Structure formats: C-alpha cells, structure tokens
DNA sequence: CCCTGATTCGC
DNA sequence: GCGAATCAGG
C-alpha cells in the first residue's frame, strides 16, 4: 500500500479527530499502526497526548507553593478561549438552582461542590459521565446546539478540494468512493469540524475497557472486503 | 499482559 | 519516504 493523497488525507483527518493510530491503521487498511504514526510524524502532524511524553522541563521556580491548589475543573483547560464564557464561570457556586428535584438526597445537601470529573466539549458542552443521569443542574446548554442539519451542502458535495479552514472536515463515506465527501458546515471556531461533529470527534476518553468498537465511525466503518 | 504514541534506523 | 523494531508510560 502506498500513501495516496486520499489515504494521507484520511490519516490527517482521523489523526486530527483524535482517533488512535490503531484505529486509523485499521480504517485505512494495509498499513500498520506504526506506519500510521510514522507517516503522521513525517507529515508534521503531532501534538497529541502521548503516554510517554509528559511535559517539558519548565516552570519550576516560579511558584514555590502550589500545594493548596484545588483540583482544577477540566473546564479551565477547555480548548477554547475566545468570546465564550461558561455559565458556571459566571456564578461562583454551580449548585443546582432548584434543590428540589426528588432524586437528590436532602441530607447530603451540605456536601457542597463534589469534584465530579467531567469533560467539556469544544462547543462548551458539559458532557455527563458514564453513570450519570441527565444533569439536573444544567439549566441549558451554554450555546444553542445547532440542529444537525446537513443543509444545502449535500447538493454540491464538499470535496477534498473544497476544504478550508472554515468548513467542517468531517468525512462522510469512504475515501475513493463516489459519494465520499465532507460535512462542509461552518466549523466550530478553532476546530476542524462543525459544532455537531466536534461532539463526535472529541469524546471524553473512556477507560480502555469501556471503550466500544462501534465508536463514532466517521467513515462508515471499516470497508467490507 | 493489554494499550498508547515516539523514536530509531535499515531499507 | 517508509515502516518494523524498539522504547517507554498508562
């Protein structure tokens, strides 16, 4: 197998979407995980959390006592920094506005801010954790979710050549097949995909054992051969 | 053990 | 440029 433009583009797209090298290799077919990683690096793709790349030695002397720093909410590290202001950030106490919801045990009420780890999506969505029910304390999405509408983009399918920094690069179908195209919606600023597809592309990393094979398979799944 | 990505190095 | 081998952390 050789690295055709299409395969390279699939690699890029999946890599940027956070798919693992193994998944990419499987989707591409005919290449190993190592090949994918090697190619990705040669392409200049990078900057992905590596299990073996902690950080670079820096910022050691500045803060002598960071001891009392409480666990920072993941939201603080959310990959957006412009314009958007999370609702929780505006009110110091992200307590449920309505305490009476039935399922909440009144006796455990004093238990103030229990540090629940949750991930924040690119659009600012706070995702619920695996065991959680619908978040009772979430009044409303920070931003209206876009109605998942493919809209008019289908008419003139968004081809590889139409890709630019402002349109969603979420691939639909298999590369090389006649109906393969890209989402083409306006991107979620700062991300390669639209808001809707960001929700698919950036999933909270689940424990390995809990990960399921039928994850968001943007490419329609492995091609049946 | 399994997984992950990074790196090396012969081809 | 390619990717198997190897490394190393989770």
Short mmCIF file of C-alpha atoms in Angstrom, two decimals, chain A residues 48-128:
data_model
loop_
_atom_site.label_atom_id
_atom_site.label_comp_id
_atom_site.label_asym_id
_atom_site.label_seq_id
_atom_site.Cartn_x
_atom_site.Cartn_y
_atom_site.Cartn_z
CA UNK A 48 -1.20 14.62 20.57
CA UNK A 49 -1.18 13.45 24.12
CA UNK A 50 1.38 10.75 24.26
CA UNK A 51 1.63 8.36 27.14
CA UNK A 52 5.35 8.79 27.01
CA UNK A 53 5.59 12.50 26.63
CA UNK A 54 4.81 14.08 29.98
CA UNK A 55 5.97 17.63 29.51
CA UNK A 56 8.98 19.71 29.01
CA UNK A 57 11.05 20.86 31.93
CA UNK A 58 9.83 24.34 32.60
CA UNK A 59 8.01 26.49 35.09
CA UNK A 60 9.53 25.09 38.20
CA UNK A 61 10.83 28.01 40.17
CA UNK A 62 8.03 30.48 39.68
CA UNK A 63 5.51 29.04 42.08
CA UNK A 64 7.06 27.81 45.30
CA UNK A 65 3.86 26.60 46.88
CA UNK A 66 1.20 25.32 44.56
CA UNK A 67 0.23 22.88 47.28
CA UNK A 68 -3.11 24.32 48.17
CA UNK A 69 -4.34 24.48 44.66
CA UNK A 70 -7.52 22.50 44.50
CA UNK A 71 -8.36 20.28 41.64
CA UNK A 72 -8.95 22.44 38.68
CA UNK A 73 -12.04 21.81 36.74
CA UNK A 74 -11.38 20.40 33.31
CA UNK A 75 -13.39 23.28 32.03
CA UNK A 76 -10.48 25.50 32.80
CA UNK A 77 -8.46 23.63 30.27
CA UNK A 78 -11.17 23.59 27.72
CA UNK A 79 -9.77 24.21 24.28
CA UNK A 80 -11.49 27.44 23.69
CA UNK A 81 -10.54 30.82 24.89
CA UNK A 82 -12.44 33.28 22.87
CA UNK A 83 -15.65 35.07 23.41
CA UNK A 84 -17.43 32.21 25.06
CA UNK A 85 -17.99 32.34 28.77
CA UNK A 86 -19.21 29.27 30.52
CA UNK A 87 -22.29 29.84 32.62
CA UNK A 88 -20.71 28.10 35.55
CA UNK A 89 -17.92 30.59 35.47
CA UNK A 90 -20.26 33.46 36.00
CA UNK A 91 -21.75 32.12 39.20
CA UNK A 92 -19.31 31.15 41.90
CA UNK A 93 -21.46 28.29 43.10
CA UNK A 94 -22.52 25.97 40.32
CA UNK A 95 -25.12 24.49 42.58
CA UNK A 96 -28.39 23.39 41.11
CA UNK A 97 -30.63 26.37 41.11
CA UNK A 98 -33.51 24.15 42.08
CA UNK A 99 -32.62 21.98 45.01
CA UNK A 100 -35.86 20.10 44.96
CA UNK A 101 -35.59 17.53 42.27
CA UNK A 102 -36.63 14.41 44.13
CA UNK A 103 -33.69 12.20 43.49
CA UNK A 104 -31.27 14.44 45.28
CA UNK A 105 -30.84 13.30 48.82
CA UNK A 106 -31.60 16.30 51.03
CA UNK A 107 -29.35 15.01 53.75
CA UNK A 108 -26.34 15.08 51.58
CA UNK A 109 -27.04 18.61 50.60
CA UNK A 110 -24.30 20.19 52.72
CA UNK A 111 -21.89 18.23 50.65
CA UNK A 112 -21.10 21.20 48.61
CA UNK A 113 -19.03 21.04 45.48
CA UNK A 114 -18.22 17.45 44.90
CA UNK A 115 -15.44 17.41 42.34
CA UNK A 116 -17.08 15.49 39.60
CA UNK A 117 -14.80 14.98 36.70
CA UNK A 118 -16.46 15.81 33.50
CA UNK A 119 -15.29 16.74 30.14
CA UNK A 120 -16.17 19.80 28.24
CA UNK A 121 -16.81 19.64 24.59
CA UNK A 122 -15.44 22.04 22.09
CA UNK A 123 -18.67 23.93 21.93
CA UNK A 124 -18.68 24.25 25.65
CA UNK A 125 -20.98 21.31 26.22
CA UNK A 126 -20.58 19.68 29.53
CA UNK A 127 -20.84 16.01 28.97
CA UNK A 128 -22.31 13.74 31.53
#
